């Protein structure tokens, strides 16, 4: 066993143990507070809604324990268990050792790993979401979506991989710099193309009809100096009862999208407050900061990969006997999350700071009480728990827990 195998196994064991420990704490905390609505919410959330949120969190949490365990086992099976080694031998016999063979190795590994985890995803949708009244999709729709996603992944992923593998082969020792530049260009292209070409394959987007609401939104956009290609309503209710709102696209191709489920529960004041929060992320340059940060992180990732790809121990330590470009890309993709999980609390901390800033921005643009009542409705209707474990939420939550967020907003009013 080489030293890297030991490092990998130790990191994986620590990651799995920390995740399992945090989840156990979280579920115990939610269970303990199941029967009592927190003081600050007593006049807005009924005991029934509070218990439903607890039960939903517990059911999802238990499944995610299983799912994390299975992911770790699958990762071991494909690396040290010889899965990638076997697929590499198979594909180099069938498709040759070149770029085509490389693409086949990567895509077939990702496909098989996905297939192993599919039963849990199906269970989540058709058992848990169903039981709590959130699921609106049918098995036929579900598998149609999956087939479409697979086809898109191949249509978009295969050319990208071909380009990457070609650069690895031809660009000399600084190939990783080119590969990074290609990936950056590709993600800009995708953010531009997503709202117009990809999202409409899955959902219907209709321009917002409600003229009164539309005028208020236009006024808000104008106040904030925000240019967009329009406000759309998405038929999210076709698949799920969960509601949301988001921005999509870049440059002059930006769109604002509301789920129909969200518009059906929030009044105009609340919709405006939610939108003002999202605009805050743009005005305060959170979107740009996040883009720059992720470009910097992927730059160091590629530099590391450039070095690792030339080390024999990187392959043999992960159960692959012959170094190859496809092997380097694939192993890096699969194994780096085991190490980067320890950065998760840091990213989450910065994201939560951004959420507070966007809340403050929204409070200044509309009224704090509008955002508070919108948030309470969103927590209630999505059955999100109001009582997460403090350590669990510090590690995982990209948004501050409801009680802290609302306390911050109340202080502004
Ligand atoms: Zn936000």
PDB file of N, CA and C in Angstrom, residues 208-274:
ATOM      1  N   UNK A 208     -44.155  37.291 -16.774  1.00  0.00           N
ATOM      2  CA  UNK A 208     -45.070  37.577 -15.670  1.00  0.00           C
ATOM      3  C   UNK A 208     -46.300  38.332 -16.178  1.00  0.00           C
ATOM      4  N   UNK A 209     -47.503  37.790 -15.874  1.00  0.00           N
ATOM      5  CA  UNK A 209     -48.742  38.365 -16.405  1.00  0.00           C
ATOM      6  C   UNK A 209     -49.306  39.478 -15.528  1.00  0.00           C
ATOM      7  N   UNK A 210     -49.201  39.285 -14.219  1.00  0.00           N
ATOM      8  CA  UNK A 210     -49.795  40.208 -13.255  1.00  0.00           C
ATOM      9  C   UNK A 210     -49.224  41.625 -13.436  1.00  0.00           C
ATOM     10  N   UNK A 211     -50.012  42.527 -14.051  1.00  0.00           N
ATOM     11  CA  UNK A 211     -49.495  43.856 -14.406  1.00  0.00           C
ATOM     12  C   UNK A 211     -49.127  44.699 -13.195  1.00  0.00           C
ATOM     13  N   UNK A 212     -49.945  44.588 -12.139  1.00  0.00           N
ATOM     14  CA  UNK A 212     -49.689  45.366 -10.931  1.00  0.00           C
ATOM     15  C   UNK A 212     -48.328  44.967 -10.336  1.00  0.00           C
ATOM     16  N   UNK A 213     -48.128  43.643 -10.218  1.00  0.00           N
ATOM     17  CA  UNK A 213     -46.858  43.140  -9.676  1.00  0.00           C
ATOM     18  C   UNK A 213     -45.697  43.505 -10.592  1.00  0.00           C
ATOM     19  N   UNK A 214     -45.950  43.398 -11.900  1.00  0.00           N
ATOM     20  CA  UNK A 214     -44.899  43.677 -12.873  1.00  0.00           C
ATOM     21  C   UNK A 214     -44.417  45.122 -12.763  1.00  0.00           C
ATOM     22  N   UNK A 215     -45.374  46.039 -12.587  1.00  0.00           N
ATOM     23  CA  UNK A 215     -44.994  47.458 -12.451  1.00  0.00           C
ATOM     24  C   UNK A 215     -44.142  47.688 -11.211  1.00  0.00           C
ATOM     25  N   UNK A 216     -44.548  47.045 -10.117  1.00  0.00           N
ATOM     26  CA  UNK A 216     -43.770  47.204  -8.876  1.00  0.00           C
ATOM     27  C   UNK A 216     -42.355  46.669  -9.064  1.00  0.00           C
ATOM     28  N   UNK A 217     -42.254  45.521  -9.744  1.00  0.00           N
ATOM     29  CA  UNK A 217     -40.936  44.929  -9.972  1.00  0.00           C
ATOM     30  C   UNK A 217     -40.086  45.823 -10.859  1.00  0.00           C
ATOM     31  N   UNK A 218     -40.707  46.367 -11.930  1.00  0.00           N
ATOM     32  CA  UNK A 218     -39.969  47.265 -12.819  1.00  0.00           C
ATOM     33  C   UNK A 218     -39.444  48.487 -12.069  1.00  0.00           C
ATOM     34  N   UNK A 219     -40.299  49.024 -11.175  1.00  0.00           N
ATOM     35  CA  UNK A 219     -39.862  50.186 -10.388  1.00  0.00           C
ATOM     36  C   UNK A 219     -38.668  49.834  -9.504  1.00  0.00           C
ATOM     37  N   UNK A 220     -38.749  48.643  -8.886  1.00  0.00           N
ATOM     38  CA  UNK A 220     -37.652  48.205  -8.019  1.00  0.00           C
ATOM     39  C   UNK A 220     -36.361  48.026  -8.836  1.00  0.00           C
ATOM     40  N   UNK A 221     -36.480  47.405  -9.999  1.00  0.00           N
ATOM     41  CA  UNK A 221     -35.303  47.186 -10.857  1.00  0.00           C
ATOM     42  C   UNK A 221     -34.686  48.515 -11.256  1.00  0.00           C
ATOM     43  N   UNK A 222     -35.560  49.477 -11.555  1.00  0.00           N
ATOM     44  CA  UNK A 222     -35.069  50.779 -11.971  1.00  0.00           C
ATOM     45  C   UNK A 222     -34.344  51.476 -10.821  1.00  0.00           C
ATOM     46  N   UNK A 223     -34.973  51.412  -9.616  1.00  0.00           N
ATOM     47  CA  UNK A 223     -34.339  52.000  -8.421  1.00  0.00           C
ATOM     48  C   UNK A 223     -32.935  51.432  -8.211  1.00  0.00           C
ATOM     49  N   UNK A 224     -32.792  50.133  -8.480  1.00  0.00           N
ATOM     50  CA  UNK A 224     -31.507  49.478  -8.220  1.00  0.00           C
ATOM     51  C   UNK A 224     -30.591  49.520  -9.438  1.00  0.00           C
ATOM     52  N   UNK A 225     -31.059  50.109 -10.551  1.00  0.00           N
ATOM     53  CA  UNK A 225     -30.236  50.186 -11.752  1.00  0.00           C
ATOM     54  C   UNK A 225     -29.891  48.830 -12.322  1.00  0.00           C
ATOM     55  N   UNK A 226     -30.882  47.930 -12.368  1.00  0.00           N
ATOM     56  CA  UNK A 226     -30.614  46.574 -12.808  1.00  0.00           C
ATOM     57  C   UNK A 226     -31.253  46.314 -14.177  1.00  0.00           C
ATOM     58  N   UNK A 227     -30.431  45.911 -15.154  1.00  0.00           N
ATOM     59  CA  UNK A 227     -30.951  45.623 -16.488  1.00  0.00           C
ATOM     60  C   UNK A 227     -31.227  44.135 -16.619  1.00  0.00           C
ATOM     61  N   UNK A 228     -32.417  43.794 -17.109  1.00  0.00           N
ATOM     62  CA  UNK A 228     -32.679  42.374 -17.307  1.00  0.00           C
ATOM     63  C   UNK A 228     -33.519  42.147 -18.551  1.00  0.00           C
ATOM     64  N   UNK A 229     -33.508  40.899 -19.007  1.00  0.00           N
ATOM     65  CA  UNK A 229     -34.285  40.522 -20.179  1.00  0.00           C
ATOM     66  C   UNK A 229     -35.686  40.081 -19.791  1.00  0.00           C
ATOM     67  N   UNK A 230     -36.134  40.492 -18.589  1.00  0.00           N
ATOM     68  CA  UNK A 230     -37.512  40.207 -18.250  1.00  0.00           C
ATOM     69  C   UNK A 230     -37.697  39.351 -17.013  1.00  0.00           C
ATOM     70  N   UNK A 231     -38.963  39.351 -16.563  1.00  0.00           N
ATOM     71  CA  UNK A 231     -39.332  38.589 -15.382  1.00  0.00           C
ATOM     72  C   UNK A 231     -40.211  37.424 -15.834  1.00  0.00           C
ATOM     73  N   UNK A 232     -39.818  36.202 -15.456  1.00  0.00           N
ATOM     74  CA  UNK A 232     -40.530  35.027 -15.932  1.00  0.00           C
ATOM     75  C   UNK A 232     -41.094  34.201 -14.787  1.00  0.00           C
ATOM     76  N   UNK A 233     -42.160  33.484 -15.099  1.00  0.00           N
ATOM     77  CA  UNK A 233     -42.726  32.544 -14.140  1.00  0.00           C
ATOM     78  C   UNK A 233     -42.465  31.140 -14.674  1.00  0.00           C
ATOM     79  N   UNK A 234     -41.909  30.281 -13.799  1.00  0.00           N
ATOM     80  CA  UNK A 234     -41.581  28.915 -14.206  1.00  0.00           C
ATOM     81  C   UNK A 234     -42.581  27.938 -13.617  1.00  0.00           C
ATOM     82  N   UNK A 235     -42.988  26.954 -14.403  1.00  0.00           N
ATOM     83  CA  UNK A 235     -43.969  25.985 -13.918  1.00  0.00           C
ATOM     84  C   UNK A 235     -43.323  24.935 -13.012  1.00  0.00           C
ATOM     85  N   UNK A 236     -42.711  25.405 -11.915  1.00  0.00           N
ATOM     86  CA  UNK A 236     -42.061  24.495 -10.963  1.00  0.00           C
ATOM     87  C   UNK A 236     -43.038  23.481 -10.389  1.00  0.00           C
ATOM     88  N   UNK A 237     -44.323  23.845 -10.320  1.00  0.00           N
ATOM     89  CA  UNK A 237     -45.322  22.958  -9.727  1.00  0.00           C
ATOM     90  C   UNK A 237     -45.508  21.672 -10.523  1.00  0.00           C
ATOM     91  N   UNK A 238     -44.948  21.607 -11.730  1.00  0.00           N
ATOM     92  CA  UNK A 238     -45.049  20.353 -12.488  1.00  0.00           C
ATOM     93  C   UNK A 238     -44.310  19.220 -11.806  1.00  0.00           C
ATOM     94  N   UNK A 239     -43.230  19.558 -11.092  1.00  0.00           N
ATOM     95  CA  UNK A 239     -42.424  18.501 -10.482  1.00  0.00           C
ATOM     96  C   UNK A 239     -42.484  18.491  -8.964  1.00  0.00           C
ATOM     97  N   UNK A 240     -42.614  19.694  -8.370  1.00  0.00           N
ATOM     98  CA  UNK A 240     -42.490  19.728  -6.912  1.00  0.00           C
ATOM     99  C   UNK A 240     -43.262  20.889  -6.320  1.00  0.00           C
ATOM    100  N   UNK A 241     -43.654  20.744  -5.055  1.00  0.00           N
ATOM    101  CA  UNK A 241     -44.391  21.794  -4.378  1.00  0.00           C
ATOM    102  C   UNK A 241     -43.475  22.836  -3.742  1.00  0.00           C
ATOM    103  N   UNK A 242     -42.140  22.590  -3.791  1.00  0.00           N
ATOM    104  CA  UNK A 242     -41.213  23.548  -3.203  1.00  0.00           C
ATOM    105  C   UNK A 242     -41.142  24.814  -4.056  1.00  0.00           C
ATOM    106  N   UNK A 243     -41.076  25.974  -3.389  1.00  0.00           N
ATOM    107  CA  UNK A 243     -41.052  27.239  -4.122  1.00  0.00           C
ATOM    108  C   UNK A 243     -39.697  27.906  -4.037  1.00  0.00           C
ATOM    109  N   UNK A 244     -39.385  28.728  -5.045  1.00  0.00           N
ATOM    110  CA  UNK A 244     -38.097  29.398  -5.079  1.00  0.00           C
ATOM    111  C   UNK A 244     -38.132  30.571  -6.059  1.00  0.00           C
ATOM    112  N   UNK A 245     -37.066  31.370  -6.052  1.00  0.00           N
ATOM    113  CA  UNK A 245     -36.899  32.442  -7.034  1.00  0.00           C
ATOM    114  C   UNK A 245     -35.419  32.531  -7.330  1.00  0.00           C
ATOM    115  N   UNK A 246     -35.053  32.832  -8.564  1.00  0.00           N
ATOM    116  CA  UNK A 246     -33.622  32.953  -8.851  1.00  0.00           C
ATOM    117  C   UNK A 246     -33.328  33.859 -10.035  1.00  0.00           C
ATOM    118  N   UNK A 247     -32.040  34.245 -10.108  1.00  0.00           N
ATOM    119  CA  UNK A 247     -31.528  34.994 -11.249  1.00  0.00           C
ATOM    120  C   UNK A 247     -30.762  34.038 -12.113  1.00  0.00           C
ATOM    121  N   UNK A 248     -30.762  34.263 -13.406  1.00  0.00           N
ATOM    122  CA  UNK A 248     -30.003  33.374 -14.263  1.00  0.00           C
ATOM    123  C   UNK A 248     -29.450  34.182 -15.425  1.00  0.00           C
ATOM    124  N   UNK A 249     -28.393  33.642 -16.059  1.00  0.00           N
ATOM    125  CA  UNK A 249     -27.811  34.333 -17.204  1.00  0.00           C
ATOM    126  C   UNK A 249     -26.749  35.339 -16.797  1.00  0.00           C
ATOM    127  N   UNK A 250     -26.035  35.876 -17.805  1.00  0.00           N
ATOM    128  CA  UNK A 250     -25.017  36.884 -17.525  1.00  0.00           C
ATOM    129  C   UNK A 250     -25.152  38.032 -18.517  1.00  0.00           C
ATOM    130  N   UNK A 251     -24.449  39.112 -18.233  1.00  0.00           N
ATOM    131  CA  UNK A 251     -24.433  40.262 -19.135  1.00  0.00           C
ATOM    132  C   UNK A 251     -25.836  40.771 -19.395  1.00  0.00           C
ATOM    133  N   UNK A 252     -26.160  40.976 -20.687  1.00  0.00           N
ATOM    134  CA  UNK A 252     -27.494  41.497 -20.989  1.00  0.00           C
ATOM    135  C   UNK A 252     -28.515  40.375 -21.161  1.00  0.00           C
ATOM    136  N   UNK A 253     -28.091  39.139 -20.894  1.00  0.00           N
ATOM    137  CA  UNK A 253     -29.002  38.001 -21.028  1.00  0.00           C
ATOM    138  C   UNK A 253     -29.530  37.535 -19.664  1.00  0.00           C
ATOM    139  N   UNK A 254     -29.642  38.469 -18.690  1.00  0.00           N
ATOM    140  CA  UNK A 254     -30.092  38.105 -17.350  1.00  0.00           C
ATOM    141  C   UNK A 254     -31.614  38.014 -17.289  1.00  0.00           C
ATOM    142  N   UNK A 255     -32.077  37.020 -16.538  1.00  0.00           N
ATOM    143  CA  UNK A 255     -33.510  36.874 -16.341  1.00  0.00           C
ATOM    144  C   UNK A 255     -33.809  36.711 -14.867  1.00  0.00           C
ATOM    145  N   UNK A 256     -35.017  37.120 -14.486  1.00  0.00           N
ATOM    146  CA  UNK A 256     -35.486  36.860 -13.132  1.00  0.00           C
ATOM    147  C   UNK A 256     -36.564  35.795 -13.252  1.00  0.00           C
ATOM    148  N   UNK A 257     -36.436  34.741 -12.447  1.00  0.00           N
ATOM    149  CA  UNK A 257     -37.383  33.642 -12.555  1.00  0.00           C
ATOM    150  C   UNK A 257     -38.055  33.390 -11.204  1.00  0.00           C
ATOM    151  N   UNK A 258     -39.394  33.385 -11.210  1.00  0.00           N
ATOM    152  CA  UNK A 258     -40.163  33.004 -10.028  1.00  0.00           C
ATOM    153  C   UNK A 258     -40.814  31.652 -10.280  1.00  0.00           C
ATOM    154  N   UNK A 259     -40.760  30.752  -9.298  1.00  0.00           N
ATOM    155  CA  UNK A 259     -41.539  29.520  -9.405  1.00  0.00           C
ATOM    156  C   UNK A 259     -43.009  29.887  -9.219  1.00  0.00           C
ATOM    157  N   UNK A 260     -43.881  29.245  -9.988  1.00  0.00           N
ATOM    158  CA  UNK A 260     -45.311  29.528  -9.821  1.00  0.00           C
ATOM    159  C   UNK A 260     -45.773  29.217  -8.396  1.00  0.00           C
ATOM    160  N   UNK A 261     -45.108  28.209  -7.766  1.00  0.00           N
ATOM    161  CA  UNK A 261     -45.467  27.827  -6.398  1.00  0.00           C
ATOM    162  C   UNK A 261     -45.191  28.960  -5.413  1.00  0.00           C
ATOM    163  N   UNK A 262     -44.146  29.741  -5.710  1.00  0.00           N
ATOM    164  CA  UNK A 262     -43.794  30.861  -4.822  1.00  0.00           C
ATOM    165  C   UNK A 262     -44.824  31.977  -4.962  1.00  0.00           C
ATOM    166  N   UNK A 263     -45.185  32.291  -6.221  1.00  0.00           N
ATOM    167  CA  UNK A 263     -46.132  33.391  -6.455  1.00  0.00           C
ATOM    168  C   UNK A 263     -47.501  33.085  -5.882  1.00  0.00           C
ATOM    169  N   UNK A 264     -47.815  31.778  -5.759  1.00  0.00           N
ATOM    170  CA  UNK A 264     -49.146  31.446  -5.262  1.00  0.00           C
ATOM    171  C   UNK A 264     -49.253  31.634  -3.752  1.00  0.00           C
ATOM    172  N   UNK A 265     -48.125  31.728  -3.032  1.00  0.00           N
ATOM    173  CA  UNK A 265     -48.238  31.893  -1.573  1.00  0.00           C
ATOM    174  C   UNK A 265     -47.851  33.275  -1.075  1.00  0.00           C
ATOM    175  N   UNK A 266     -46.968  33.978  -1.817  1.00  0.00           N
ATOM    176  CA  UNK A 266     -46.516  35.284  -1.325  1.00  0.00           C
ATOM    177  C   UNK A 266     -47.387  36.415  -1.890  1.00  0.00           C
ATOM    178  N   UNK A 267     -47.643  37.450  -1.074  1.00  0.00           N
ATOM    179  CA  UNK A 267     -48.347  38.610  -1.620  1.00  0.00           C
ATOM    180  C   UNK A 267     -47.327  39.543  -2.290  1.00  0.00           C
ATOM    181  N   UNK A 268     -47.808  40.615  -2.907  1.00  0.00           N
ATOM    182  CA  UNK A 268     -46.917  41.463  -3.701  1.00  0.00           C
ATOM    183  C   UNK A 268     -45.780  42.087  -2.892  1.00  0.00           C
ATOM    184  N   UNK A 269     -46.113  42.538  -1.666  1.00  0.00           N
ATOM    185  CA  UNK A 269     -45.069  43.123  -0.815  1.00  0.00           C
ATOM    186  C   UNK A 269     -43.953  42.107  -0.578  1.00  0.00           C
ATOM    187  N   UNK A 270     -44.359  40.859  -0.333  1.00  0.00           N
ATOM    188  CA  UNK A 270     -43.372  39.814  -0.011  1.00  0.00           C
ATOM    189  C   UNK A 270     -42.540  39.443  -1.232  1.00  0.00           C
ATOM    190  N   UNK A 271     -43.192  39.359  -2.400  1.00  0.00           N
ATOM    191  CA  UNK A 271     -42.455  39.062  -3.628  1.00  0.00           C
ATOM    192  C   UNK A 271     -41.412  40.136  -3.886  1.00  0.00           C
ATOM    193  N   UNK A 272     -41.807  41.394  -3.699  1.00  0.00           N
ATOM    194  CA  UNK A 272     -40.886  42.493  -3.922  1.00  0.00           C
ATOM    195  C   UNK A 272     -39.694  42.405  -2.972  1.00  0.00           C
ATOM    196  N   UNK A 273     -39.969  42.023  -1.713  1.00  0.00           N
ATOM    197  CA  UNK A 273     -38.885  41.914  -0.726  1.00  0.00           C
ATOM    198  C   UNK A 273     -37.910  40.795  -1.099  1.00  0.00           C
ATOM    199  N   UNK A 274     -38.463  39.651  -1.555  1.00  0.00           N
ATOM    200  CA  UNK A 274     -37.613  38.528  -1.952  1.00  0.00           C
ATOM    201  C   UNK A 274     -36.732  38.938  -3.141  1.00  0.00           C
TER     202      UNK A 274
END
